[in-house]
Amino acid sequence: MTVEELARAHYAYFDGLVREGIRETSTRDGYGLQISRHLLADRAFARLRLSELTTPKCQQFLDDLLIRSGSLDIVKRLRRSLVTWCKFGQRKGWLIANPAQPCSVERMVRPEAGQEQLEIPPKEQLTALLTAAGEGPDAARDAAIVRMLMFGGFRISELRGLADDAVAFSGTGAIAKVREKLERQYNRLGRVKSARARRDVPLGPATARALKAWRLKRGPSAAFMHDAGDGKPKRVAGRLFPCPEGGDLWDYDAFMRRCWLQIMTRAGLVEQIPDSKGKNRPVIAFGPHVLRHVAASLWIEQGLRPKKVQELLGHSTLAMTMDLYGHLWRDEAEDAALAQASEGLIATSKGRNV
């Protein structure tokens, strides 16, 4: 058996899980793209027999891929897939050990001088966005959406997939139970990305009031039959934000065109840029996912520690949270005090501090 045959055997196995409703279609398609775009681009490695597969050869494949693609993210995903394929081969008895497991992707891409790690929109723009959300023809809906993204840190797929009964009001605030997401490619409901992504998100009084106003304006959200891709339609609860054009689920492109672009235009955060044909094309200052970063930055500004921010965002690891937002916890006064205290720990021979 070759590496390519191993990868395709795992794809066929995973496809069976998708049809049983156990795993997600988008994950299966991701494996397929990795095989066709990246594994088969290195024919020598793809045709390598499993009996000849070693850790150095796996590492060389990843190193060569980094040179070809120039993308550290792509190589990291391929390493994870290669480890998964080899684990599958071990379970089948085709491999004794997992030669991909010790491989690493260590080369770091240095940012250009002056480049920020993460760009958070200035608060003037965020204020303008909040104001614009409450002024349009769909003000009740738009205000609820912007507030949930900005202060709840939801992924846009989680917001579009949120069931109406997943929001529970308590006191002056509310709790949103994140359990599902709406896949962008197929517009199908599925489980959230990981176990940690299953979380309860607290919402403040203003956001809770906006949600109540939206639900009152919208009316009941009816349950409907939904096929998640396994050919077995089942009845699911209505969504908090159903498609305004009459459907049960809100397509991502329709959301961007009919909702986000309109809000950003009213906020003055859209620029008209001529395309190759000289026709003006609207370009938004930032997408809805940026508000997830805004939520994280606001939590950090209030003094939340890294582990709590990880919990609220639903990150699978603390390392992911720190990679994205670690620089936001920096305290310059604390750094200066630490430097001064460090100097005082070592004394010179004459009794004076170094």
Short mmCIF file of C-alpha atoms in Angstrom, two decimals:
data_model
loop_
_atom_site.label_atom_id
_atom_site.label_comp_id
_atom_site.label_asym_id
_atom_site.label_seq_id
_atom_site.Cartn_x
_atom_site.Cartn_y
_atom_site.Cartn_z
CA MET A 1 0.00 0.00 0.00
CA THR A 2 1.19 3.52 -0.83
CA VAL A 3 0.76 6.75 1.13
CA GLU A 4 -1.85 7.88 -1.42
CA GLU A 5 -3.80 4.63 -1.02
CA LEU A 6 -3.65 5.03 2.77
CA ALA A 7 -5.03 8.57 2.54
CA ARG A 8 -7.82 7.50 0.18
CA ALA A 9 -8.74 4.55 2.40
CA HIS A 10 -9.07 6.92 5.36
CA TYR A 11 -11.18 9.28 3.21
CA ALA A 12 -13.56 6.41 2.34
CA TYR A 13 -13.79 5.44 6.02
CA PHE A 14 -14.47 9.05 7.05
CA ASP A 15 -17.10 9.41 4.30
CA GLY A 16 -18.97 6.52 5.91
CA LEU A 17 -18.96 8.36 9.23
CA VAL A 18 -20.34 11.47 7.53
CA ARG A 19 -23.19 9.49 6.01
CA GLU A 20 -24.02 8.08 9.44
CA GLY A 21 -24.16 11.64 10.82
CA ILE A 22 -21.18 11.07 13.14
CA ARG A 23 -18.71 13.46 11.50
CA GLU A 24 -18.98 16.66 9.45
CA THR A 25 -19.04 17.01 5.67
CA SER A 26 -16.66 19.96 5.71
CA THR A 27 -13.98 17.91 7.52
CA ARG A 28 -14.27 15.13 4.96
CA ASP A 29 -13.99 17.62 2.11
CA GLY A 30 -10.92 19.11 3.77
CA TYR A 31 -9.21 15.71 3.67
CA GLY A 32 -10.14 15.39 0.00
CA LEU A 33 -8.62 18.76 -0.86
CA GLN A 34 -5.43 17.95 1.01
CA ILE A 35 -5.05 14.74 -0.98
CA SER A 36 -5.69 16.32 -4.38
CA ARG A 37 -3.92 19.64 -3.89
CA HIS A 38 -0.96 18.82 -1.69
CA LEU A 39 -0.30 15.11 -1.32
CA LEU A 40 -0.51 14.37 -5.05
CA ALA A 41 1.64 17.43 -5.81
CA ASP A 42 4.56 15.36 -4.46
CA ARG A 43 4.21 12.22 -6.56
CA ALA A 44 7.32 10.58 -5.16
CA PHE A 45 6.00 10.80 -1.60
CA ALA A 46 2.43 9.87 -2.57
CA ARG A 47 3.69 6.66 -4.27
CA LEU A 48 5.95 5.72 -1.37
CA ARG A 49 5.21 2.28 0.08
CA LEU A 50 4.17 2.22 3.73
CA SER A 51 7.01 -0.23 4.41
CA GLU A 52 9.40 2.53 3.29
CA LEU A 53 7.67 5.38 5.15
CA THR A 54 9.96 6.89 7.79
CA THR A 55 9.94 9.98 9.98
CA PRO A 56 12.71 11.71 7.93
CA LYS A 57 10.73 11.16 4.72
CA CYS A 58 7.56 12.58 6.31
CA GLN A 59 9.52 15.57 7.59
CA GLN A 60 11.05 16.16 4.15
CA PHE A 61 7.59 16.09 2.60
CA LEU A 62 6.42 18.77 5.03
CA ASP A 63 9.56 20.88 4.52
CA ASP A 64 9.15 20.72 0.74
CA LEU A 65 5.47 21.64 1.06
CA LEU A 66 6.38 24.73 3.06
CA ILE A 67 8.73 25.83 0.30
CA ARG A 68 6.09 25.23 -2.39
CA SER A 69 3.12 26.76 -0.60
CA GLY A 70 4.80 29.38 1.56
CA SER A 71 2.00 28.81 4.08
CA LEU A 72 2.79 27.65 7.59
CA ASP A 73 -0.92 27.07 8.22
CA ILE A 74 -1.24 24.66 5.27
CA VAL A 75 1.78 22.66 6.42
CA LYS A 76 0.48 22.43 9.99
CA ARG A 77 -2.85 21.08 8.70
CA LEU A 78 -1.07 18.55 6.48
CA ARG A 79 1.01 17.35 9.42
CA ARG A 80 -2.16 16.77 11.45
CA SER A 81 -3.75 14.88 8.54
CA LEU A 82 -0.61 12.80 7.98
CA VAL A 83 -0.62 11.81 11.66
CA THR A 84 -4.33 10.91 11.38
CA TRP A 85 -3.79 8.82 8.25
CA CYS A 86 -0.94 6.91 9.89
CA LYS A 87 -3.01 6.30 13.05
CA PHE A 88 -5.72 4.88 10.80
CA GLY A 89 -3.07 2.67 9.16
CA GLN A 90 -1.99 1.44 12.60
CA ARG A 91 -5.55 0.49 13.50
CA LYS A 92 -5.85 -1.43 10.24
CA GLY A 93 -2.56 -3.23 10.82
CA TRP A 94 -0.86 -1.62 7.83
CA LEU A 95 1.66 0.28 9.97
CA ILE A 96 3.44 -0.77 13.13
CA ALA A 97 4.37 2.75 14.26
CA ASN A 98 3.30 6.28 13.35
CA PRO A 99 6.26 7.84 11.50
CA ALA A 100 4.48 11.22 11.15
CA GLN A 101 3.99 11.76 14.88
CA PRO A 102 7.53 13.04 15.68
CA CYS A 103 7.48 15.50 12.75
CA SER A 104 7.27 19.19 13.53
CA VAL A 105 6.67 22.45 11.73
CA GLU A 106 9.07 24.83 13.39
CA ARG A 107 9.80 27.54 10.88
CA MET A 108 8.19 30.76 12.01
CA VAL A 109 7.10 33.55 9.69
CA ARG A 110 8.50 36.80 11.03
CA PRO A 111 6.12 39.77 10.76
CA GLU A 112 7.26 42.80 8.84
CA ALA A 113 8.64 45.67 10.88
CA GLY A 114 5.79 47.59 12.49
CA GLN A 115 3.19 44.93 11.64
CA GLU A 116 0.73 44.30 14.47
CA GLN A 117 -0.06 40.76 15.62
CA LEU A 118 -3.80 41.42 15.57
CA GLU A 119 -5.61 44.51 14.39
CA ILE A 120 -8.57 45.56 16.53
CA PRO A 121 -10.77 48.30 14.99
CA PRO A 122 -10.62 51.59 16.90
CA LYS A 123 -13.46 52.17 19.33
CA GLU A 124 -14.78 55.07 17.23
CA GLN A 125 -15.49 52.61 14.41
CA LEU A 126 -17.09 50.14 16.82
CA THR A 127 -19.31 52.88 18.23
CA ALA A 128 -20.32 53.86 14.70
CA LEU A 129 -21.11 50.22 13.94
CA LEU A 130 -23.34 49.89 17.01
CA THR A 131 -25.15 53.11 16.13
CA ALA A 132 -25.65 52.06 12.50
CA ALA A 133 -27.01 48.67 13.55
CA GLY A 134 -29.84 50.38 15.42
CA GLU A 135 -30.82 52.76 12.62
CA GLY A 136 -31.66 50.69 9.54
CA PRO A 137 -34.91 49.13 8.32
CA ASP A 138 -34.06 45.94 10.23
CA ALA A 139 -32.77 47.71 13.34
CA ALA A 140 -34.06 45.17 15.86
CA ARG A 141 -32.35 42.27 14.10
CA ASP A 142 -29.14 44.13 13.24
CA ALA A 143 -28.66 45.50 16.75
CA ALA A 144 -29.03 42.01 18.23
CA ILE A 145 -26.55 40.54 15.74
CA VAL A 146 -23.86 43.19 16.22
CA ARG A 147 -24.15 43.09 20.01
CA MET A 148 -23.92 39.30 20.15
CA LEU A 149 -20.83 39.29 17.93
CA MET A 150 -19.14 42.23 19.65
CA PHE A 151 -19.84 41.28 23.27
CA GLY A 152 -20.36 37.49 23.03
CA GLY A 153 -17.44 36.52 20.82
CA PHE A 154 -19.46 34.12 18.65
CA ARG A 155 -18.13 32.66 15.43
CA ILE A 156 -20.40 33.74 12.58
CA SER A 157 -21.22 30.06 11.89
CA GLU A 158 -22.29 29.69 15.54
CA LEU A 159 -24.47 32.78 15.41
CA ARG A 160 -26.23 31.71 12.21
CA GLY A 161 -26.69 28.20 13.62
CA LEU A 162 -27.92 29.25 17.07
CA ALA A 163 -31.31 27.76 17.93
CA ASP A 164 -33.97 30.15 19.19
CA ASP A 165 -34.42 28.10 22.36
CA ALA A 166 -30.66 28.12 23.02
CA VAL A 167 -30.98 31.60 24.56
CA ALA A 168 -32.27 31.73 28.13
CA PHE A 169 -32.97 35.03 29.89
CA SER A 170 -31.98 35.30 33.53
CA GLY A 171 -32.29 38.43 35.62
CA THR A 172 -31.15 41.37 33.53
CA GLY A 173 -28.89 39.32 31.24
CA ALA A 174 -29.02 36.11 29.24
CA ILE A 175 -27.10 32.90 28.53
CA ALA A 176 -26.57 31.54 25.01
CA LYS A 177 -25.87 27.81 24.83
CA VAL A 178 -23.56 27.20 21.85
CA ARG A 179 -24.06 23.64 20.63
CA GLU A 180 -24.42 23.89 16.84
CA LYS A 181 -22.96 25.73 13.89
CA LEU A 182 -24.18 26.36 10.34
CA GLU A 183 -21.63 25.20 7.78
CA ARG A 184 -20.87 27.79 5.15
CA GLN A 185 -20.34 25.54 2.14
CA TYR A 186 -23.46 23.37 2.39
CA ASN A 187 -25.61 25.54 4.70
CA ARG A 188 -26.14 22.55 6.98
CA LEU A 189 -26.38 22.40 10.73
CA GLY A 190 -23.65 20.46 12.50
CA ARG A 191 -21.87 20.14 15.78
CA VAL A 192 -19.49 22.87 16.90
CA LYS A 193 -15.77 22.54 16.20
CA SER A 194 -14.69 20.83 19.43
CA ALA A 195 -15.78 19.84 22.92
CA ARG A 196 -14.55 23.19 24.27
CA ALA A 197 -16.57 25.02 21.63
CA ARG A 198 -19.68 23.67 23.41
CA ARG A 199 -20.06 26.47 25.90
CA ASP A 200 -22.47 28.80 27.66
CA VAL A 201 -21.86 32.46 26.78
CA PRO A 202 -23.08 35.14 29.22
CA LEU A 203 -24.71 38.19 27.63
CA GLY A 204 -25.06 41.58 29.29
CA PRO A 205 -28.27 43.57 29.92
CA ALA A 206 -28.08 45.70 26.75
CA THR A 207 -27.54 42.63 24.56
CA ALA A 208 -30.36 40.78 26.34
CA ARG A 209 -32.72 43.72 25.73
CA ALA A 210 -31.72 43.77 22.06
CA LEU A 211 -32.47 40.04 21.77
CA LYS A 212 -35.87 40.45 23.41
CA ALA A 213 -36.71 43.31 21.04
CA TRP A 214 -35.67 41.20 18.05
CA ARG A 215 -37.70 38.17 19.09
CA LEU A 216 -40.74 40.37 19.67
CA LYS A 217 -40.31 41.94 16.22
CA ARG A 218 -39.62 38.60 14.51
CA GLY A 219 -42.39 36.56 16.07
CA PRO A 220 -42.28 32.77 16.61
CA SER A 221 -39.45 30.81 14.99
CA ALA A 222 -41.00 27.55 13.79
CA ALA A 223 -39.31 24.16 13.92
CA PHE A 224 -38.48 22.54 10.57
CA MET A 225 -37.20 19.35 8.96
CA HIS A 226 -33.47 19.44 8.24
CA ASP A 227 -31.11 17.06 6.42
CA ALA A 228 -27.60 17.41 7.85
CA GLY A 229 -26.13 15.45 4.94
CA ASP A 230 -26.78 11.92 6.15
CA GLY A 231 -29.99 11.48 4.15
CA LYS A 232 -32.03 11.28 7.36
CA PRO A 233 -34.03 14.50 7.80
CA LYS A 234 -35.02 15.26 11.36
CA ARG A 235 -37.07 17.94 13.07
CA VAL A 236 -34.99 20.74 14.61
CA ALA A 237 -35.85 23.89 16.52
CA GLY A 238 -36.22 27.19 14.68
CA ARG A 239 -33.17 29.42 14.53
CA LEU A 240 -32.68 32.68 16.42
CA PHE A 241 -31.86 34.40 13.12
CA PRO A 242 -33.74 32.61 10.32
CA CYS A 243 -33.33 33.67 6.71
CA PRO A 244 -35.19 36.98 6.21
CA GLU A 245 -36.20 35.87 2.72
CA GLY A 246 -38.42 33.14 4.13
CA GLY A 247 -36.04 30.21 4.57
CA ASP A 248 -35.19 28.37 7.75
CA LEU A 249 -31.40 28.80 7.55
CA TRP A 250 -29.51 31.96 6.66
CA ASP A 251 -26.94 31.40 3.91
CA TYR A 252 -23.55 33.04 4.64
CA ASP A 253 -23.33 34.95 1.36
CA ALA A 254 -26.88 36.23 1.78
CA PHE A 255 -26.04 37.30 5.34
CA MET A 256 -23.00 39.22 4.15
CA ARG A 257 -24.86 40.89 1.29
CA ARG A 258 -28.23 41.62 2.87
CA CYS A 259 -27.13 42.33 6.44
CA TRP A 260 -23.44 42.96 7.12
CA LEU A 261 -22.74 45.08 4.05
CA GLN A 262 -25.80 47.23 4.77
CA ILE A 263 -24.79 47.86 8.39
CA MET A 264 -21.20 48.66 7.44
CA THR A 265 -22.39 51.05 4.72
CA ARG A 266 -24.54 52.99 7.19
CA ALA A 267 -21.57 53.12 9.58
CA GLY A 268 -19.37 54.67 6.87
CA LEU A 269 -17.05 51.64 6.91
CA VAL A 270 -17.35 50.68 3.25
CA GLU A 271 -15.12 52.00 0.49
CA GLN A 272 -16.03 51.92 -3.19
CA ILE A 273 -13.01 50.65 -5.15
CA PRO A 274 -12.98 50.26 -8.96
CA ASP A 275 -12.46 46.71 -10.20
CA SER A 276 -10.62 45.62 -13.37
CA LYS A 277 -13.58 46.74 -15.48
CA GLY A 278 -13.76 50.17 -13.88
CA LYS A 279 -16.94 49.37 -11.97
CA ASN A 280 -17.05 50.39 -8.31
CA ARG A 281 -17.01 47.48 -5.90
CA PRO A 282 -17.87 47.87 -2.18
CA VAL A 283 -15.03 46.83 0.14
CA ILE A 284 -15.86 46.57 3.84
CA ALA A 285 -13.37 47.73 6.48
CA PHE A 286 -13.64 44.40 8.31
CA GLY A 287 -15.78 41.29 8.42
CA PRO A 288 -18.02 40.00 11.21
CA HIS A 289 -15.33 37.62 12.51
CA VAL A 290 -13.28 40.63 13.62
CA LEU A 291 -15.90 41.30 16.29
CA ARG A 292 -14.88 38.00 17.90
CA HIS A 293 -11.43 39.52 18.40
CA VAL A 294 -13.07 42.70 19.69
CA ALA A 295 -14.96 40.68 22.32
CA ALA A 296 -11.72 39.02 23.44
CA SER A 297 -9.92 42.36 23.68
CA LEU A 298 -12.75 43.84 25.77
CA TRP A 299 -12.66 40.88 28.16
CA ILE A 300 -8.90 41.23 28.53
CA GLU A 301 -9.28 44.97 29.11
CA GLN A 302 -11.63 44.16 31.99
CA GLY A 303 -9.00 41.92 33.58
CA LEU A 304 -10.11 38.42 32.57
CA ARG A 305 -7.31 35.86 32.72
CA PRO A 306 -6.27 33.74 29.72
CA LYS A 307 -8.04 30.55 30.82
CA LYS A 308 -11.38 32.35 31.17
CA VAL A 309 -11.01 33.99 27.76
CA GLN A 310 -10.26 30.57 26.27
CA GLU A 311 -13.43 29.23 27.87
CA LEU A 312 -15.63 32.07 26.60
CA LEU A 313 -14.27 31.85 23.04
CA GLY A 314 -14.41 28.06 22.92
CA HIS A 315 -10.78 27.65 21.84
CA SER A 316 -9.62 24.03 21.90
CA THR A 317 -6.31 24.93 23.57
CA LEU A 318 -4.94 27.71 25.75
CA ALA A 319 -2.00 27.98 23.34
CA MET A 320 -4.40 29.13 20.60
CA THR A 321 -5.75 31.88 22.87
CA MET A 322 -2.26 33.04 23.81
CA ASP A 323 -1.03 32.98 20.19
CA LEU A 324 -3.85 35.33 19.21
CA TYR A 325 -4.19 37.58 22.22
CA GLY A 326 -1.14 37.06 24.45
CA HIS A 327 0.26 40.51 23.61
CA LEU A 328 -2.94 42.16 24.90
CA TRP A 329 -2.19 41.07 28.46
CA ARG A 330 1.02 43.10 28.52
CA ASP A 331 1.21 45.62 31.39
CA GLU A 332 4.01 48.16 30.83
CA ALA A 333 3.96 49.39 34.45
CA GLU A 334 4.22 45.81 35.67
CA ASP A 335 7.07 45.14 33.21
CA ALA A 336 9.00 48.15 34.50
CA ALA A 337 8.46 47.12 38.11
CA LEU A 338 9.61 43.59 37.30
CA ALA A 339 12.80 44.88 35.65
CA GLN A 340 13.56 47.09 38.64
CA ALA A 341 12.92 44.31 41.13
CA SER A 342 15.13 41.90 39.15
CA GLU A 343 18.08 44.29 39.42
CA GLY A 344 17.63 44.37 43.20
CA LEU A 345 18.01 40.62 43.53
CA ILE A 346 21.75 40.67 42.83
CA ALA A 347 24.04 42.84 44.98
CA THR A 348 27.62 43.92 44.18
CA SER A 349 30.53 43.04 46.41
CA LYS A 350 30.30 46.53 47.97
CA GLY A 351 26.73 45.94 49.04
CA ARG A 352 25.16 48.06 46.29
CA ASN A 353 22.64 46.68 43.85
CA VAL A 354 23.86 45.90 40.36
#
